[in-house]
Coordinates of C-alpha atoms and ligand atoms in Angstrom, one line a residue:
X77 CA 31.2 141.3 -33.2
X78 CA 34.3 140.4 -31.2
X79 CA 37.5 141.9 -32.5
X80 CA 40.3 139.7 -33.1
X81 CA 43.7 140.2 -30.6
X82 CA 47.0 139.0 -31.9
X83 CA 48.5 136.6 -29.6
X84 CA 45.2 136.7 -27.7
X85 CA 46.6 138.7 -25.2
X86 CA 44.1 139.6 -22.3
X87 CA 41.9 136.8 -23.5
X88 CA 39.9 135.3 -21.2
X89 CA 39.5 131.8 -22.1
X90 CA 39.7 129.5 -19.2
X91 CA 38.5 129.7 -15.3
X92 CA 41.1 127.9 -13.0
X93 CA 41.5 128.0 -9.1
X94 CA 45.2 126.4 -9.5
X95 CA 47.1 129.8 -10.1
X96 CA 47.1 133.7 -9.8
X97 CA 49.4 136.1 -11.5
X98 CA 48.9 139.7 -10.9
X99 CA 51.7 140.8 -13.8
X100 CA 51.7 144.6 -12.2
X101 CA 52.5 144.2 -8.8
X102 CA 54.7 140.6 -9.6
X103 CA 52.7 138.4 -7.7
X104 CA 52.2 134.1 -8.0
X105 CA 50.3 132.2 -6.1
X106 CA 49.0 128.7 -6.3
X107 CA 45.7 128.5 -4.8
X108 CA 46.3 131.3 -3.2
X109 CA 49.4 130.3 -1.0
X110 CA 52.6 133.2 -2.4
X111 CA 55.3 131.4 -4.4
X112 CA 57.9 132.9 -2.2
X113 CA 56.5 130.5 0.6
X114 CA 55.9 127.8 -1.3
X115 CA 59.3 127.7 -2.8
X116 CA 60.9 127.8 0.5
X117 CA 58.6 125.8 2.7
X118 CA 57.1 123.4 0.4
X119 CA 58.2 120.5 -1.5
X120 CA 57.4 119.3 -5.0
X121 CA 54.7 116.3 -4.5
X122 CA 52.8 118.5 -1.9
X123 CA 52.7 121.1 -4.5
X124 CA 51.3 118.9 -6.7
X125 CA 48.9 117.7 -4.8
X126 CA 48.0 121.3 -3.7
X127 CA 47.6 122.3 -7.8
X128 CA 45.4 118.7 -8.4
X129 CA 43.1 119.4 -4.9
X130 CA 43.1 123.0 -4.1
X131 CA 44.4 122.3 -0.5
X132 CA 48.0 121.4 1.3
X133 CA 47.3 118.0 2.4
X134 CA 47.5 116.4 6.0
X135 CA 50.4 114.2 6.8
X136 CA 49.2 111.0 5.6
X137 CA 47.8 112.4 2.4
X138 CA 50.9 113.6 1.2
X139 CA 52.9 110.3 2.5
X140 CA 50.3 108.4 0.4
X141 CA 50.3 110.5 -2.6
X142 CA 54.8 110.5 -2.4
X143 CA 54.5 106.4 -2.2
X144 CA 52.1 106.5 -5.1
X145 CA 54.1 108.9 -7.5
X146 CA 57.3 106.4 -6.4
X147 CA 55.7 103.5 -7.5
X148 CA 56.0 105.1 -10.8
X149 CA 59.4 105.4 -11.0
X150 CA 60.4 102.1 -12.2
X151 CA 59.9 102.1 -16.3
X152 CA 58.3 99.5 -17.0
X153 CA 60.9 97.1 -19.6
X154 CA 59.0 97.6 -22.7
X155 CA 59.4 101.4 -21.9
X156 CA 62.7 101.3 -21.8
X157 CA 63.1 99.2 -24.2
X158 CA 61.9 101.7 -26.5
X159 CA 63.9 104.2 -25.2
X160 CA 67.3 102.1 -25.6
X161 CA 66.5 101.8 -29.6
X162 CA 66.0 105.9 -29.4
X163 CA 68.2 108.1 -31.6
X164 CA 70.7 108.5 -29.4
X165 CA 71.5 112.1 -31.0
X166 CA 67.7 113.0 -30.9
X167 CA 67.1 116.4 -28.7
X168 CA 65.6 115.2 -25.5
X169 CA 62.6 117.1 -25.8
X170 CA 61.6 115.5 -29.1
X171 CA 62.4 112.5 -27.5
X172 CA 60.3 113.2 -24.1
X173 CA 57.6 114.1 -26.3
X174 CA 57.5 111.0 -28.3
X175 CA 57.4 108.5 -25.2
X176 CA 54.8 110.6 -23.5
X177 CA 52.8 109.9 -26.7
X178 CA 54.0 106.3 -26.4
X179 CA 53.4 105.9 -23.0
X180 CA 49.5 105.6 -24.7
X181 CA 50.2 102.5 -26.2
X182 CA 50.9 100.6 -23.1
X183 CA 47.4 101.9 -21.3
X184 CA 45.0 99.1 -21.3
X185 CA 42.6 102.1 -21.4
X186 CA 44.4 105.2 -22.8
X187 CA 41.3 107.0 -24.3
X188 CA 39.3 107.2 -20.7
X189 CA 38.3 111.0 -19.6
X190 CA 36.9 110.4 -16.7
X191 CA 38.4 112.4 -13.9
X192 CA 39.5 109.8 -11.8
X193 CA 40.4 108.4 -15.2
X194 CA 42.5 111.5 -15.7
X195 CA 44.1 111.8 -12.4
X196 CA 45.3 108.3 -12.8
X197 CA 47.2 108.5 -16.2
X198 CA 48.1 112.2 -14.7
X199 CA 50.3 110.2 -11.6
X200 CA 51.5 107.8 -14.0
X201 CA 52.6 110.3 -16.7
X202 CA 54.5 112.4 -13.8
X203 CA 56.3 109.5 -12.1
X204 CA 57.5 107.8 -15.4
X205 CA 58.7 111.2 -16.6
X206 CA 61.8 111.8 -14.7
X207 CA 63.1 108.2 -15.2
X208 CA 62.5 108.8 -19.2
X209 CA 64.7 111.4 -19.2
X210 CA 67.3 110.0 -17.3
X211 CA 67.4 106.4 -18.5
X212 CA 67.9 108.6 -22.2
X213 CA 70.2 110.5 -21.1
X214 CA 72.3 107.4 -20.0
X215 CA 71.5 105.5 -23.2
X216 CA 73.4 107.9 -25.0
X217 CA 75.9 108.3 -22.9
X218 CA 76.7 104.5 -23.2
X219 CA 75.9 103.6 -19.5
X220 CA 73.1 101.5 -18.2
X221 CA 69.8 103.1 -16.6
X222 CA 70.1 103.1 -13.0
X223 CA 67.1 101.7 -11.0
X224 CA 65.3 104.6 -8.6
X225 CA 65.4 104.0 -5.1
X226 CA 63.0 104.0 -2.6
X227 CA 62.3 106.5 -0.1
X228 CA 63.7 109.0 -2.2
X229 CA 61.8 112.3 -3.4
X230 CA 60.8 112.9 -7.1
X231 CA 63.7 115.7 -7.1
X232 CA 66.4 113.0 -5.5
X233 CA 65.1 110.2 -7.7
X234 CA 65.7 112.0 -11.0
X235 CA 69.1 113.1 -10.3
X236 CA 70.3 109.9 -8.6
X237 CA 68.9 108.2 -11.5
X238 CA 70.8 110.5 -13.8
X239 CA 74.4 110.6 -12.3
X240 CA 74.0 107.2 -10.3
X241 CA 74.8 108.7 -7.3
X242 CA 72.7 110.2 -4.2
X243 CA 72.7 113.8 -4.7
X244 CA 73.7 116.5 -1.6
X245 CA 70.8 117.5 0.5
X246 CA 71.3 121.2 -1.2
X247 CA 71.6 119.9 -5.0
X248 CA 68.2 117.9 -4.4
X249 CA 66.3 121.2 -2.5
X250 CA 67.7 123.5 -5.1
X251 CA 66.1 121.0 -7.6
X252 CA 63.2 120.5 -5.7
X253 CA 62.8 124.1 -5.5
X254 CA 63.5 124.6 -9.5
X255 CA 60.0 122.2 -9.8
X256 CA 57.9 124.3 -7.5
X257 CA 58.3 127.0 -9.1
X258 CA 58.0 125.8 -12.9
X259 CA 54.8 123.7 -12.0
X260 CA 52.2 126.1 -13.0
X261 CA 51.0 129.4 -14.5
X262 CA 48.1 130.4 -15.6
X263 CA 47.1 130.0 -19.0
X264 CA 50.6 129.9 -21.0
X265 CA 50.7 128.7 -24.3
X266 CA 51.8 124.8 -23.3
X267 CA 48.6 125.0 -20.8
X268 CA 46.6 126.5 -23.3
X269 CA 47.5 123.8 -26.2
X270 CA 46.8 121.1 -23.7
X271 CA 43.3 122.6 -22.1
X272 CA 42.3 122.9 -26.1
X273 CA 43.7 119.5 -26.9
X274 CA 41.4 117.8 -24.2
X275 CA 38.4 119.9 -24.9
X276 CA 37.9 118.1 -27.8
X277 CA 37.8 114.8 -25.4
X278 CA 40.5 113.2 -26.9
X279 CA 42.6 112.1 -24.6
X280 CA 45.2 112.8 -21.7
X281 CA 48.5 111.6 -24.0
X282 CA 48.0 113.5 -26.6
X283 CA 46.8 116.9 -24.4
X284 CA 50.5 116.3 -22.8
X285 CA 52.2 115.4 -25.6
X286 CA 50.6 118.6 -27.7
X287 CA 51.9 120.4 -24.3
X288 CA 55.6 119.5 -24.4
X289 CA 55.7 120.3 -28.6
X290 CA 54.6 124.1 -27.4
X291 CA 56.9 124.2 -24.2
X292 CA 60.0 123.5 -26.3
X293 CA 59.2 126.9 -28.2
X294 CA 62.2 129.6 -27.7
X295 CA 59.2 131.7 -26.8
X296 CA 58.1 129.8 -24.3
X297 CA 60.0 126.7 -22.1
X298 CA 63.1 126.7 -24.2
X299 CA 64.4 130.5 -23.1
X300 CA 66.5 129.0 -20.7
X301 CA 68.4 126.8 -23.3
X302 CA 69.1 130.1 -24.9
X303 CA 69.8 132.1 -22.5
X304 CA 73.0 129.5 -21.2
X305 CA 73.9 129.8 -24.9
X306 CA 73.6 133.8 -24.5
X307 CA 75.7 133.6 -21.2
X308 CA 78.0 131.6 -23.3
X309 CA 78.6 133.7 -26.2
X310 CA 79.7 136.7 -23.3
X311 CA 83.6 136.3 -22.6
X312 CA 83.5 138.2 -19.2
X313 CA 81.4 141.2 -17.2
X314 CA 83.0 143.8 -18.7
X315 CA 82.2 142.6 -22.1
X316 CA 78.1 142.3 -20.7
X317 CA 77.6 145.7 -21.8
X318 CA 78.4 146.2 -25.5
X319 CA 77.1 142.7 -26.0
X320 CA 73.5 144.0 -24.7
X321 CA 73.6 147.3 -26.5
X322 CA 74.5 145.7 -29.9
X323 CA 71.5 143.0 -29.7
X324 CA 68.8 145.9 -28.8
X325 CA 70.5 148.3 -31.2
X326 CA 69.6 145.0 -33.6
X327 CA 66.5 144.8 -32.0
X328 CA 67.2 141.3 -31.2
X329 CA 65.8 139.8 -27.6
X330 CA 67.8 139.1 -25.0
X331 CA 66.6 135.7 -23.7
X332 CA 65.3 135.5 -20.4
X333 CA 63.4 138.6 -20.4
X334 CA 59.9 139.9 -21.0
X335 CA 56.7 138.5 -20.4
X336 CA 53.3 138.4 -22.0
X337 CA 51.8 139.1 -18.2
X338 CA 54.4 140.5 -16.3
X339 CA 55.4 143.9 -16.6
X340 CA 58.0 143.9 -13.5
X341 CA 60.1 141.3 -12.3
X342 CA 58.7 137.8 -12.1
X343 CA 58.6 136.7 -8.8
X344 CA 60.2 133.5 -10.1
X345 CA 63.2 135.3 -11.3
X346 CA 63.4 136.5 -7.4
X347 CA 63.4 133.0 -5.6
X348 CA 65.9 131.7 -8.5
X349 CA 68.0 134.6 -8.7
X350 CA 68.9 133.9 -4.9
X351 CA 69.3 130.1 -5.6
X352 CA 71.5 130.7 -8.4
X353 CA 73.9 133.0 -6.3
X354 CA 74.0 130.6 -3.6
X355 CA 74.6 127.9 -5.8
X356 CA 76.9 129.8 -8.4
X357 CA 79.4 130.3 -5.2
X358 CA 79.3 126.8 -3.9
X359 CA 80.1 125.4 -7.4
X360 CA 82.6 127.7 -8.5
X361 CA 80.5 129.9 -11.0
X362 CA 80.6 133.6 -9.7
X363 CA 81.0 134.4 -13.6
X364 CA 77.7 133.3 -14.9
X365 CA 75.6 134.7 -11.9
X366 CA 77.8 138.1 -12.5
X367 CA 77.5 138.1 -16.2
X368 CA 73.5 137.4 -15.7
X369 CA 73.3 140.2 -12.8
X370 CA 74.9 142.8 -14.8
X371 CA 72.7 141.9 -18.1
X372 CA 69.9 142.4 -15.5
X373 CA 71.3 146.1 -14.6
X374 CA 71.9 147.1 -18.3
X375 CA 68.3 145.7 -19.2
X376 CA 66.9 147.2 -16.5
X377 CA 68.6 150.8 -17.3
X378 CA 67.6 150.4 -21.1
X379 CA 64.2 148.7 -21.3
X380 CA 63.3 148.7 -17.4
X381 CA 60.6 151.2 -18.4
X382 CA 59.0 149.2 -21.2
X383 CA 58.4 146.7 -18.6
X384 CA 60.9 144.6 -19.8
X385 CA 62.4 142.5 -16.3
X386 CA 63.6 138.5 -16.0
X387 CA 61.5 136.1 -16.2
X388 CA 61.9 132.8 -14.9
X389 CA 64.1 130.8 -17.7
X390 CA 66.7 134.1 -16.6
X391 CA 68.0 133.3 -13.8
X392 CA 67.3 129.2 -14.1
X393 CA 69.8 128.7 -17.0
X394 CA 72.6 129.5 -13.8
X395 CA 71.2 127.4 -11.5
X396 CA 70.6 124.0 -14.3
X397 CA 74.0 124.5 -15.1
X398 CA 75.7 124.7 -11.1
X399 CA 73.0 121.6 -10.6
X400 CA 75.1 119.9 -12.9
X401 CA 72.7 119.6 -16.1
X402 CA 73.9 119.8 -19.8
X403 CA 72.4 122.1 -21.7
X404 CA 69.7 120.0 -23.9
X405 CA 68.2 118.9 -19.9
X406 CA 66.9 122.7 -19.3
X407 CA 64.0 122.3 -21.2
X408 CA 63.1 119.2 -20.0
X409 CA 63.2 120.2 -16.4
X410 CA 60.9 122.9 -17.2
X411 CA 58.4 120.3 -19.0
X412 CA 58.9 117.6 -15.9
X413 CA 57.7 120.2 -13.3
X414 CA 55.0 121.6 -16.0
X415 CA 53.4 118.1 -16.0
X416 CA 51.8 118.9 -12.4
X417 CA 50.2 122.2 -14.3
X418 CA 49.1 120.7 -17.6
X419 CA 47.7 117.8 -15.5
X420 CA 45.6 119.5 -12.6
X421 CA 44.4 121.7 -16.2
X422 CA 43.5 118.6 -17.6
X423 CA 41.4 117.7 -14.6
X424 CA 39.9 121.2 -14.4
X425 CA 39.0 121.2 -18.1
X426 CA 37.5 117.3 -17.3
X427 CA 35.6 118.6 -14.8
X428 CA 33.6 122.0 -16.8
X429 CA 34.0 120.9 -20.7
X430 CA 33.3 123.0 -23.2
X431 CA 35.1 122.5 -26.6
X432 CA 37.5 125.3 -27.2
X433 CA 36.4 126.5 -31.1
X434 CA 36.9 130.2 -31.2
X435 CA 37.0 131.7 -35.0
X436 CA 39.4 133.2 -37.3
X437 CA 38.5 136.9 -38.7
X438 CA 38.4 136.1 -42.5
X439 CA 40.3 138.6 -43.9
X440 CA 40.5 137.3 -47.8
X441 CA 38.6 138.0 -51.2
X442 CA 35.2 137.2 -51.8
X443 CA 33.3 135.8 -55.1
X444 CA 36.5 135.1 -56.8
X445 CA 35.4 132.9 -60.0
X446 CA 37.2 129.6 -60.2
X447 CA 39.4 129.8 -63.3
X448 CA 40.3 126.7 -65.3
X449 CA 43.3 125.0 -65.1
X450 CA 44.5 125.6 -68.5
X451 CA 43.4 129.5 -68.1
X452 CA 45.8 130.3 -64.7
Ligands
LIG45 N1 64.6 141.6 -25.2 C1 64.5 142.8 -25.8 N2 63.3 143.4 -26.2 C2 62.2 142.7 -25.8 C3 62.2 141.4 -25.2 C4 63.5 140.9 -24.9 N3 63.6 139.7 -24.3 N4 61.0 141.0 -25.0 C5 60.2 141.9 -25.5 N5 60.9 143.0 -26.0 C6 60.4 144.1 -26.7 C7 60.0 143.8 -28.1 O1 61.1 144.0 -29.0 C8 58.9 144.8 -28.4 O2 59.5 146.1 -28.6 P1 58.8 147.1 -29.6 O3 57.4 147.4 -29.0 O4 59.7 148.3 -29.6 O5 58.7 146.4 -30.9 C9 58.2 144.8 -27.0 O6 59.1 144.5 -26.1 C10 57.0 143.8 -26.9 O7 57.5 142.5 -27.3 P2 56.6 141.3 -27.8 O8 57.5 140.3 -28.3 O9 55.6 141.9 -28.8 O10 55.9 140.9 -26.5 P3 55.0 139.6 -26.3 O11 54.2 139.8 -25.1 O12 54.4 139.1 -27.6 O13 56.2 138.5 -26.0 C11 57.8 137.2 -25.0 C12 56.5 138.0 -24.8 C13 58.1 136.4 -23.7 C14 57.6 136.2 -26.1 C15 59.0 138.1 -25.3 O14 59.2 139.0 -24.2 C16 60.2 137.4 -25.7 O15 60.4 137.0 -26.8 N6 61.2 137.2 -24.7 C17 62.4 136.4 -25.0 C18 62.1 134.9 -24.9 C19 61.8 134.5 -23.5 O16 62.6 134.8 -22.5 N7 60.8 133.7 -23.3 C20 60.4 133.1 -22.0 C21 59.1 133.6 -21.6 S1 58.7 133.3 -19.8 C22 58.7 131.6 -19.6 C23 57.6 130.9 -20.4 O17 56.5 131.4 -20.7 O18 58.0 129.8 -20.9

């Protein structure tokens, strides 16, 4: 008899060579390769490449795989047609989910699970992403979409596309950097939700589109939403400090902390704590990396020894906001990085299918007579 564990916690239930988390020591790797080295020496389409083939590919691999995500770029019209008639108030992560669902429609062959069948609708999925986002975001800003360009990066593409002009060298890195680090993590619930989805060989829109509906979760993916909101509702530094103690006296969570695996500091807080500082001081916003370092110290002094650190949405609510994002975007950074995890999982799941079914511990009467309806 197996016992049933809320939350599944310390459930086994996948094998994957894409990423390693050692929670104790604070550890992240992608195929093995630390995140600390990835983050600084890597980019975001080798890092995607690395999660979908379980190697760093050779020069002309990676320039083939770049030019093939670009291709993507460009929406096709019917696509953003659809997204022009949009809501324009709709949250964008509704609306990311629905056209990743659309996106179906417009497949000649949406339902096919091979792996090379997979890997295709994975590329296209990830290149039409960024440009869905930003030709929204103009939409309802009343401005046109703006074509991408070529020979730009994934990260330079999305944010040129979004403002309508070429971002600085160290706004497109920092960006860059934001997706390498978000791209995957072991078996988190949106990873989870999309591994089960496609066990069931149904098909790779709907195991993404089940994906982004989890990610958006204050739980999970939308932490950093709240914890700009939580910076927000802190006046200055020196008011850090009752603010904290009145939410754990309420026993209310301070967003951007805790994790189901780690019990010390992510190592993604580490690499985007230092981002953020850098980029809190070229931008003019020394107050939000101080107000976040000092809700760090008080955590750490109060709940340090329940193994309560930052995670990664902590310290990436700062640096969204010096990048230049509004608020409703955070989220949907998180899922537009995500989509290289979900999708190498996909792939993995494609590859070794078993249909996820586990069972529910019934924990309700038994032999209960049905009464009439005139008798209840
Ligand atoms: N602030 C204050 N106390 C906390 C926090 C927090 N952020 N997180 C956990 N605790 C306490 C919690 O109150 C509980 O205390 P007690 O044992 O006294 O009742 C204990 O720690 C265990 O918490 P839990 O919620 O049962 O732990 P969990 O493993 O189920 O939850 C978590 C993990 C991430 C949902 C939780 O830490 C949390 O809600 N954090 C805030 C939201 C957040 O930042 N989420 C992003 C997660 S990382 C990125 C991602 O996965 O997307």
């Amino acid at each position: 008899m197996s016992t049933y564990v809320k939350g599944l916690e310390g459930i086994v239930a996948a094998q994957t060579e894409m990423s390693h988390i050692d929670g104790q020591k604070g550890i992240l790797e992608y195929v093995g390769i630390a995140i600390g080295d990835l983050s600084t020496k890597s980019t975001f389409e080798e890092t995607v490449f690395l999660l979908w083939n379980k190697r760093l590919p050779k020069q002309d691999e990676l320039d083939a795989f770049s030019k093939d995500l670009a291709k993507r770029f460009a929406l096709p019209a019917a696509i953003v047609e659809e997204i022009r008639r949009l809501p324009k108030t709709a949250e964008p992560m509704h609306m990311l989910r629905t056209m990743v669902s659309s996106l179906a429609m417009y497949d000649e062959d949406p339902n096919a699970n091979s792996v090379e069948a997979a890997r295709e609708k994975s590329i296209n999925i990830l290149g039409y992403a960024p440009s869905i986002v930003a030709t929204f975001d103009r939409y309802r800003r009343g401005l046109d979409p703006i074509a991408p360009q070529p020979g730009m990066s994934f990260a330079e593409n999305f944010l040129y596309m979004l403002n309508g002009e070429k971002p600085t060298e160290t706004m497109a890195r920092a960006f860059d950097i934001c997706m390498i680090l978000h791209a995957d993590h072991g078996l988190n619930n949106s990873t989870f939700s999309a591994r089960s989805i496609i066990s069931t060989l149904s098909d790779v829109y709907s195991a993404i589109t089940g994906a982004i509906g989890s990610l958006r979760g204050p739980l999970h993916g939308g932490a950093n939403e709240g914890v700009m909101k939580m910076l927000g509702e802190i006046d200055s530094v020196d008011d850090v400090e009752s603010f904290v103690m009145g939410r754990l006296e309420r026993k209310d969570k301070i967003m951007g902390f805790g994790h189901r695996v780690y019990k010390t500091k992510d190592p993604r807080a580490n690499a985007l704590q230092a981002l953020a500082k850098q980029l809190a001081e070229d931008t003019g916003n020394m107050d939000l990396y101080n107000k976040s370092h000092r809700i760090e110290e008080i955590m750490e002094r109060e709940v340090g020894a329940k193994g309560i650190y930052p995670n990664v949405d902590f310290y990436s609510a700062t640096t969204y906001h010096c990048i230049g994002l509004k608020l409703d975007l955070f989220t949907p950074m998180f899922a537009l990085s995500r989509l290289g995890g979900w999708s190498g999982h996909i792939i993995e799941q494609l590859e070794d299918n078993r249909l996820y079914r586990p069972s529910a511990e019934y924990i309700g009467k038994h032999e209960v007579p049905y009464t009439p309806m005139n008798q209840r």
